[in-house]
PDB file of C-alpha atoms in Angstrom:
ATOM      1  CA  ASN A 489      -0.237   0.013  -0.043  1.00 68.00           C
ATOM      2  CA  ALA A 490       1.859   2.883  -1.176  1.00 79.00           C
ATOM      3  CA  GLY A 491      -0.538   5.467   0.116  1.00 92.00           C
ATOM      4  CA  VAL A 492      -0.064   9.147  -2.270  1.00 95.00           C
ATOM      5  CA  THR A 493       2.658   9.032  -4.642  1.00 96.00           C
ATOM      6  CA  GLN A 494       3.696  11.647  -6.779  1.00 97.00           C
ATOM      7  CA  THR A 495       6.239  12.117  -9.859  1.00 96.00           C
ATOM      8  CA  PRO A 496       8.623  13.485 -10.541  1.00 96.00           C
ATOM      9  CA  LYS A 497      10.423  14.467  -7.020  1.00 94.00           C
ATOM     10  CA  PHE A 498      12.384  17.093  -8.793  1.00 95.00           C
ATOM     11  CA  GLN A 499      11.854  19.335 -11.923  1.00 96.00           C
ATOM     12  CA  VAL A 500      13.767  22.438 -13.233  1.00 97.00           C
ATOM     13  CA  LEU A 501      11.985  24.552 -15.947  1.00 96.00           C
ATOM     14  CA  LYS A 502      12.834  27.390 -18.101  1.00 97.00           C
ATOM     15  CA  THR A 503      10.386  30.195 -18.047  1.00 97.00           C
ATOM     16  CA  GLY A 504       7.344  29.128 -20.680  1.00 97.00           C
ATOM     17  CA  GLN A 505       8.031  25.323 -20.884  1.00 97.00           C
ATOM     18  CA  SER A 506       4.949  23.499 -19.640  1.00 96.00           C
ATOM     19  CA  MET A 507       4.942  20.247 -17.580  1.00 96.00           C
ATOM     20  CA  THR A 508       2.586  18.228 -16.023  1.00 97.00           C
ATOM     21  CA  LEU A 509       2.922  16.618 -11.974  1.00 97.00           C
ATOM     22  CA  GLN A 510       1.300  13.146 -11.665  1.00 97.00           C
ATOM     23  CA  CYS A 511      -0.468  11.946  -8.544  1.00 97.00           C
ATOM     24  CA  ALA A 512      -1.844   9.031  -7.837  1.00 97.00           C
ATOM     25  CA  GLN A 513      -3.302   7.479  -4.509  1.00 96.00           C
ATOM     26  CA  ASP A 514      -4.247   3.832  -3.974  1.00 95.00           C
ATOM     27  CA  MET A 515      -6.770   3.882  -1.058  1.00 92.00           C
ATOM     28  CA  ASN A 516      -9.977   4.265  -2.944  1.00 92.00           C
ATOM     29  CA  HIS A 517     -10.491   7.825  -1.786  1.00 91.00           C
ATOM     30  CA  ASN A 518     -12.938   9.986  -3.535  1.00 90.00           C
ATOM     31  CA  SER A 519     -11.332  13.320  -3.234  1.00 91.00           C
ATOM     32  CA  MET A 520      -8.013  14.483  -4.220  1.00 94.00           C
ATOM     33  CA  TYR A 521      -6.185  17.849  -3.693  1.00 95.00           C
ATOM     34  CA  TRP A 522      -3.430  19.950  -5.048  1.00 97.00           C
ATOM     35  CA  TYR A 523      -1.502  22.180  -2.916  1.00 96.00           C
ATOM     36  CA  ARG A 524       1.723  24.373  -3.060  1.00 96.00           C
ATOM     37  CA  GLN A 525       3.877  25.026  -0.126  1.00 93.00           C
ATOM     38  CA  ASP A 526       5.751  28.386  -0.197  1.00 92.00           C
ATOM     39  CA  PRO A 527       8.301  29.689   2.716  1.00 85.00           C
ATOM     40  CA  GLY A 528       6.265  31.734   5.269  1.00 81.00           C
ATOM     41  CA  MET A 529       2.689  31.022   3.484  1.00 83.00           C
ATOM     42  CA  GLY A 530       2.088  27.225   4.705  1.00 86.00           C
ATOM     43  CA  LEU A 531       0.066  25.141   2.136  1.00 92.00           C
ATOM     44  CA  ARG A 532      -2.409  26.866  -0.460  1.00 93.00           C
ATOM     45  CA  LEU A 533      -5.106  24.833  -2.196  1.00 94.00           C
ATOM     46  CA  ILE A 534      -4.684  25.102  -6.208  1.00 96.00           C
ATOM     47  CA  TYR A 535      -7.341  22.960  -7.128  1.00 96.00           C
ATOM     48  CA  TYR A 536      -9.375  20.180  -5.885  1.00 93.00           C
ATOM     49  CA  SER A 537     -11.828  17.119  -7.063  1.00 93.00           C
ATOM     50  CA  ALA A 538     -14.328  16.238  -4.913  1.00 88.00           C
ATOM     51  CA  SER A 539     -15.323  13.026  -6.708  1.00 87.00           C
ATOM     52  CA  GLU A 540     -14.330  11.262 -10.151  1.00 88.00           C
ATOM     53  CA  GLY A 541     -15.404  13.496 -13.124  1.00 88.00           C
ATOM     54  CA  THR A 542     -15.536  16.628 -11.135  1.00 91.00           C
ATOM     55  CA  THR A 543     -12.846  19.647 -10.905  1.00 94.00           C
ATOM     56  CA  ASP A 544     -13.016  23.134  -8.769  1.00 93.00           C
ATOM     57  CA  LYS A 545     -10.946  25.991  -8.397  1.00 94.00           C
ATOM     58  CA  GLY A 546      -8.860  26.417  -5.089  1.00 92.00           C
ATOM     59  CA  GLU A 547      -7.254  29.445  -3.574  1.00 91.00           C
ATOM     60  CA  VAL A 548      -4.476  29.947  -6.260  1.00 95.00           C
ATOM     61  CA  PRO A 549      -5.555  28.546  -9.751  1.00 97.00           C
ATOM     62  CA  ASN A 550      -4.350  30.894 -11.977  1.00 96.00           C
ATOM     63  CA  GLY A 551      -1.497  29.374 -14.368  1.00 96.00           C
ATOM     64  CA  TYR A 552      -2.716  25.754 -13.602  1.00 97.00           C
ATOM     65  CA  ASN A 553      -4.967  23.351 -14.931  1.00 97.00           C
ATOM     66  CA  VAL A 554      -5.626  19.928 -13.467  1.00 97.00           C
ATOM     67  CA  SER A 555      -7.587  16.393 -14.950  1.00 96.00           C
ATOM     68  CA  ARG A 556      -9.190  13.785 -12.604  1.00 95.00           C
ATOM     69  CA  LEU A 557      -8.094  10.930 -15.030  1.00 88.00           C
ATOM     70  CA  ASN A 558      -9.939   8.245 -13.054  1.00 94.00           C
ATOM     71  CA  LYS A 559     -10.689   7.597  -9.312  1.00 94.00           C
ATOM     72  CA  ARG A 560      -6.651   6.850  -8.435  1.00 96.00           C
ATOM     73  CA  GLU A 561      -5.207   9.809 -10.366  1.00 97.00           C
ATOM     74  CA  PHE A 562      -5.253  13.510 -10.608  1.00 97.00           C
ATOM     75  CA  SER A 563      -2.689  15.521 -12.454  1.00 97.00           C
ATOM     76  CA  LEU A 564      -1.470  18.893 -12.664  1.00 98.00           C
ATOM     77  CA  ARG A 565      -0.636  21.108 -15.815  1.00 97.00           C
ATOM     78  CA  LEU A 566       1.614  24.038 -16.078  1.00 96.00           C
ATOM     79  CA  GLU A 567       1.101  25.029 -19.375  1.00 93.00           C
ATOM     80  CA  SER A 568       3.646  28.387 -19.531  1.00 96.00           C
ATOM     81  CA  ALA A 569       5.820  28.121 -16.372  1.00 96.00           C
ATOM     82  CA  ALA A 570       6.662  31.465 -14.733  1.00 97.00           C
ATOM     83  CA  PRO A 571       9.502  31.942 -12.099  1.00 96.00           C
ATOM     84  CA  SER A 572       6.486  32.708  -9.482  1.00 96.00           C
ATOM     85  CA  GLN A 573       5.422  28.999  -9.828  1.00 97.00           C
ATOM     86  CA  THR A 574       8.506  27.704  -8.497  1.00 97.00           C
ATOM     87  CA  SER A 575       7.241  25.903  -4.973  1.00 97.00           C
ATOM     88  CA  VAL A 576       7.103  22.971  -3.588  1.00 95.00           C
ATOM     89  CA  TYR A 577       3.851  20.904  -5.179  1.00 97.00           C
ATOM     90  CA  PHE A 578       1.850  18.385  -2.794  1.00 96.00           C
ATOM     91  CA  CYS A 579      -1.199  16.009  -3.679  1.00 96.00           C
ATOM     92  CA  ALA A 580      -3.518  14.989  -0.974  1.00 95.00           C
ATOM     93  CA  SER A 581      -6.206  12.422  -0.972  1.00 93.00           C
ATOM     94  CA  SER A 582      -9.156  11.672   1.492  1.00 90.00           C
ATOM     95  CA  ASP A 583     -12.357   9.646   1.703  1.00 84.00           C
ATOM     96  CA  ASN A 584     -14.275  12.755   2.398  1.00 69.00           C
ATOM     97  CA  SER A 585     -17.307  10.381   3.100  1.00 65.00           C
ATOM     98  CA  VAL A 586     -18.244  12.630   6.443  1.00 61.00           C
ATOM     99  CA  GLY A 587     -16.876  15.690   5.152  1.00 57.00           C
ATOM    100  CA  THR A 588     -14.280  16.030   7.484  1.00 61.00           C
ATOM    101  CA  ASP A 589     -11.960  12.946   6.873  1.00 71.00           C
ATOM    102  CA  THR A 590      -8.248  12.851   7.000  1.00 84.00           C
ATOM    103  CA  GLN A 591      -6.169  13.987   4.131  1.00 90.00           C
ATOM    104  CA  TYR A 592      -3.212  12.105   3.198  1.00 92.00           C
ATOM    105  CA  PHE A 593      -0.306  13.657   1.552  1.00 94.00           C
ATOM    106  CA  GLY A 594       2.302  12.743  -1.181  1.00 95.00           C
ATOM    107  CA  PRO A 595       6.058  13.212  -0.674  1.00 93.00           C
ATOM    108  CA  GLY A 596       5.970  16.433  -2.588  1.00 94.00           C
ATOM    109  CA  THR A 597       7.374  17.582  -5.876  1.00 96.00           C
ATOM    110  CA  ARG A 598       9.996  20.486  -5.672  1.00 95.00           C
ATOM    111  CA  LEU A 599       9.696  22.723  -8.699  1.00 97.00           C
ATOM    112  CA  THR A 600      12.098  25.446  -9.710  1.00 96.00           C
ATOM    113  CA  VAL A 601      11.373  27.884 -12.565  1.00 96.00           C
ATOM    114  CA  LEU A 602      14.147  29.833 -14.140  1.00 96.00           C
TER     115      LEU A 602
ATOM    116  CA  GLY B 516     -13.590  33.651   5.051  1.00 83.00           C
ATOM    117  CA  ASN B 517     -11.310  31.007   6.965  1.00 88.00           C
ATOM    118  CA  SER B 518      -8.086  31.586   8.492  1.00 92.00           C
ATOM    119  CA  VAL B 519      -5.397  30.225  10.847  1.00 95.00           C
ATOM    120  CA  THR B 520      -2.727  31.780  12.772  1.00 95.00           C
ATOM    121  CA  GLN B 521      -0.051  30.359  14.667  1.00 94.00           C
ATOM    122  CA  MET B 522       3.259  31.392  16.071  1.00 87.00           C
ATOM    123  CA  GLU B 523       6.085  32.081  14.349  1.00 84.00           C
ATOM    124  CA  GLY B 524       9.277  30.021  14.651  1.00 84.00           C
ATOM    125  CA  PRO B 525      11.843  28.786  14.640  1.00 93.00           C
ATOM    126  CA  VAL B 526      11.160  27.481  18.248  1.00 95.00           C
ATOM    127  CA  THR B 527      14.279  26.042  19.922  1.00 96.00           C
ATOM    128  CA  LEU B 528      13.753  23.620  22.907  1.00 96.00           C
ATOM    129  CA  SER B 529      16.195  21.598  24.737  1.00 97.00           C
ATOM    130  CA  GLU B 530      15.278  17.564  24.960  1.00 96.00           C
ATOM    131  CA  GLU B 531      12.605  16.707  27.682  1.00 96.00           C
ATOM    132  CA  ALA B 532      11.564  20.582  27.753  1.00 97.00           C
ATOM    133  CA  PHE B 533       7.874  21.365  27.668  1.00 97.00           C
ATOM    134  CA  LEU B 534       6.292  22.472  24.202  1.00 97.00           C
ATOM    135  CA  THR B 535       3.296  24.735  22.892  1.00 97.00           C
ATOM    136  CA  ILE B 536       2.373  26.245  20.050  1.00 97.00           C
ATOM    137  CA  ASN B 537       0.159  28.740  19.766  1.00 97.00           C
ATOM    138  CA  CYS B 538      -2.897  28.258  17.259  1.00 97.00           C
ATOM    139  CA  THR B 539      -5.907  30.636  16.832  1.00 97.00           C
ATOM    140  CA  TYR B 540      -8.545  30.556  14.033  1.00 96.00           C
ATOM    141  CA  THR B 541     -11.111  32.254  12.329  1.00 95.00           C
ATOM    142  CA  ALA B 542     -14.233  30.314  10.482  1.00 91.00           C
ATOM    143  CA  THR B 543     -17.382  30.468   9.373  1.00 82.00           C
ATOM    144  CA  GLY B 544     -19.802  27.722  10.153  1.00 78.00           C
ATOM    145  CA  TYR B 545     -18.642  24.951  12.603  1.00 81.00           C
ATOM    146  CA  PRO B 546     -14.854  23.899  12.279  1.00 90.00           C
ATOM    147  CA  SER B 547     -13.033  20.650  12.589  1.00 91.00           C
ATOM    148  CA  LEU B 548      -9.153  21.557  13.825  1.00 94.00           C
ATOM    149  CA  PHE B 549      -6.284  19.835  12.860  1.00 95.00           C
ATOM    150  CA  TRP B 550      -2.662  19.406  13.408  1.00 97.00           C
ATOM    151  CA  TYR B 551      -0.359  18.059  10.729  1.00 96.00           C
ATOM    152  CA  VAL B 552       3.478  17.622  11.025  1.00 97.00           C
ATOM    153  CA  GLN B 553       6.014  17.712   8.248  1.00 94.00           C
ATOM    154  CA  TYR B 554       9.303  16.124   8.782  1.00 93.00           C
ATOM    155  CA  PRO B 555      12.181  17.208   6.908  1.00 88.00           C
ATOM    156  CA  GLY B 556      12.317  16.094   3.065  1.00 85.00           C
ATOM    157  CA  GLU B 557       8.833  14.644   3.408  1.00 88.00           C
ATOM    158  CA  GLY B 558       5.014  15.320   3.198  1.00 89.00           C
ATOM    159  CA  LEU B 559       2.521  16.412   5.502  1.00 93.00           C
ATOM    160  CA  GLN B 560       0.986  13.774   8.011  1.00 93.00           C
ATOM    161  CA  LEU B 561      -1.854  14.329  10.427  1.00 94.00           C
ATOM    162  CA  LEU B 562      -0.405  14.555  14.104  1.00 97.00           C
ATOM    163  CA  LEU B 563      -4.034  14.851  16.038  1.00 97.00           C
ATOM    164  CA  LYS B 564      -7.297  16.296  15.025  1.00 94.00           C
ATOM    165  CA  ALA B 565     -10.713  17.456  16.868  1.00 94.00           C
ATOM    166  CA  THR B 566     -14.222  17.700  15.694  1.00 90.00           C
ATOM    167  CA  LYS B 567     -16.189  19.809  17.962  1.00 90.00           C
ATOM    168  CA  ALA B 568     -15.836  22.000  20.414  1.00 92.00           C
ATOM    169  CA  ASP B 569     -14.259  21.001  23.785  1.00 94.00           C
ATOM    170  CA  ASP B 570     -12.719  17.720  22.368  1.00 95.00           C
ATOM    171  CA  LYS B 571      -9.469  17.226  22.924  1.00 97.00           C
ATOM    172  CA  GLY B 572      -6.888  15.212  20.394  1.00 96.00           C
ATOM    173  CA  SER B 573      -3.925  13.408  21.147  1.00 97.00           C
ATOM    174  CA  ASN B 574      -1.267  11.011  19.509  1.00 96.00           C
ATOM    175  CA  LYS B 575       2.429  10.435  20.220  1.00 95.00           C
ATOM    176  CA  GLY B 576       2.213  12.367  23.532  1.00 97.00           C
ATOM    177  CA  PHE B 577       0.837  15.475  21.737  1.00 98.00           C
ATOM    178  CA  GLU B 578      -2.397  17.288  22.690  1.00 98.00           C
ATOM    179  CA  ALA B 579      -4.647  20.145  21.743  1.00 98.00           C
ATOM    180  CA  THR B 580      -7.992  21.025  23.049  1.00 97.00           C
ATOM    181  CA  TYR B 581     -10.637  22.392  20.468  1.00 96.00           C
ATOM    182  CA  ARG B 582     -11.524  25.944  22.661  1.00 96.00           C
ATOM    183  CA  LYS B 583     -14.246  27.609  20.711  1.00 93.00           C
ATOM    184  CA  GLU B 584     -14.669  30.374  22.979  1.00 94.00           C
ATOM    185  CA  THR B 585     -11.076  31.670  22.383  1.00 95.00           C
ATOM    186  CA  THR B 586     -11.287  29.971  19.068  1.00 95.00           C
ATOM    187  CA  SER B 587      -7.684  28.171  19.841  1.00 97.00           C
ATOM    188  CA  PHE B 588      -6.261  24.518  19.286  1.00 98.00           C
ATOM    189  CA  HIS B 589      -2.829  25.243  20.908  1.00 98.00           C
ATOM    190  CA  LEU B 590      -0.769  21.977  20.591  1.00 98.00           C
ATOM    191  CA  GLU B 591       1.094  20.930  23.603  1.00 98.00           C
ATOM    192  CA  LYS B 592       3.656  18.268  24.799  1.00 98.00           C
ATOM    193  CA  GLY B 593       5.158  17.580  28.131  1.00 96.00           C
ATOM    194  CA  SER B 594       8.659  16.276  27.225  1.00 96.00           C
ATOM    195  CA  VAL B 595       9.746  16.878  23.854  1.00 97.00           C
ATOM    196  CA  GLN B 596      12.432  14.580  21.692  1.00 97.00           C
ATOM    197  CA  VAL B 597      14.895  15.489  19.565  1.00 96.00           C
ATOM    198  CA  SER B 598      12.934  13.225  17.065  1.00 95.00           C
ATOM    199  CA  ASP B 599      10.010  15.900  17.190  1.00 97.00           C
ATOM    200  CA  SER B 600      12.116  18.231  15.468  1.00 96.00           C
ATOM    201  CA  ALA B 601       9.785  19.276  12.348  1.00 96.00           C
ATOM    202  CA  VAL B 602       7.456  21.677  11.059  1.00 95.00           C
ATOM    203  CA  TYR B 603       4.081  21.859  12.888  1.00 97.00           C
ATOM    204  CA  PHE B 604       0.926  23.063  10.579  1.00 96.00           C
ATOM    205  CA  CYS B 605      -2.485  23.806  12.285  1.00 96.00           C
ATOM    206  CA  ALA B 606      -5.376  23.582   9.985  1.00 94.00           C
ATOM    207  CA  LEU B 607      -9.144  23.575   9.825  1.00 92.00           C
ATOM    208  CA  THR B 608     -12.222  22.360   7.483  1.00 87.00           C
ATOM    209  CA  THR B 609     -15.727  23.584   7.788  1.00 78.00           C
ATOM    210  CA  THR B 610     -18.826  21.405   7.181  1.00 68.00           C
ATOM    211  CA  GLY B 611     -20.124  22.137   3.628  1.00 65.00           C
ATOM    212  CA  GLY B 612     -16.502  23.299   2.686  1.00 59.00           C
ATOM    213  CA  GLY B 613     -15.771  20.030   0.654  1.00 65.00           C
ATOM    214  CA  ASN B 614     -13.061  18.793   3.194  1.00 73.00           C
ATOM    215  CA  LYS B 615     -10.619  21.464   1.881  1.00 83.00           C
ATOM    216  CA  LEU B 616      -8.105  22.408   4.333  1.00 89.00           C
ATOM    217  CA  THR B 617      -6.819  26.171   5.237  1.00 91.00           C
ATOM    218  CA  PHE B 618      -3.757  26.034   6.826  1.00 93.00           C
ATOM    219  CA  GLY B 619      -1.402  28.138   8.933  1.00 94.00           C
ATOM    220  CA  THR B 620       2.147  29.351   8.069  1.00 93.00           C
ATOM    221  CA  GLY B 621       3.812  26.478  10.248  1.00 94.00           C
ATOM    222  CA  THR B 622       6.158  26.675  13.006  1.00 95.00           C
ATOM    223  CA  GLN B 623       9.264  25.015  12.656  1.00 95.00           C
ATOM    224  CA  LEU B 624      10.155  23.237  16.020  1.00 96.00           C
ATOM    225  CA  LYS B 625      14.320  22.393  16.798  1.00 96.00           C
ATOM    226  CA  VAL B 626      14.954  20.138  19.595  1.00 97.00           C
ATOM    227  CA  GLU B 627      18.415  19.814  21.015  1.00 96.00           C
ATOM    228  CA  LEU B 628      20.207  17.798  23.127  1.00 93.00           C
TER     229      LEU B 628
END
């Protein structure tokens, strides 16, 4: 049981390049989330998917798109990377059957945009 | 809207010292409150939670009590160890909020021998 996995672990991009961050969970959870972590700002929600087939914007969605490919997988895409998107990105999942279930986090992707 | 305020770090303690990390919140509706911990180079993991007023969450010697009257959820441990060195995040969700977490900025704890 791997929990939440993310790929890649590290990535360096040049301004304007695109990339997709992959996330998968094997806990049969309904809900999945993408956060970014920046120094002094905690974690901020980018997008989330309450259930398969649905996605919604979080606090900081600009410059990102997401795809809930199936119940297991939730990807985050940067179409044209900017230095302001340098951050650590975390994917999380939860069962959400009672609205306040624990979120389980992946190990993160450290992204640098030059 | 929802917000979480926690004390800034880093907090540096000697092993076996008493730990308090303050957390206060503002929320619409009835929040559930969480403490997550992030060890170096890892993702976040749930440390403890409380879902209603006066509940006490506890785990690994850490405790926090949901105080509605003071809108607080302070984290305490009676005797810290070097292995407790990590970043601690206070967070909340509200009913009907899709289980979206609102985080505080995190408090780094360093425990020295």
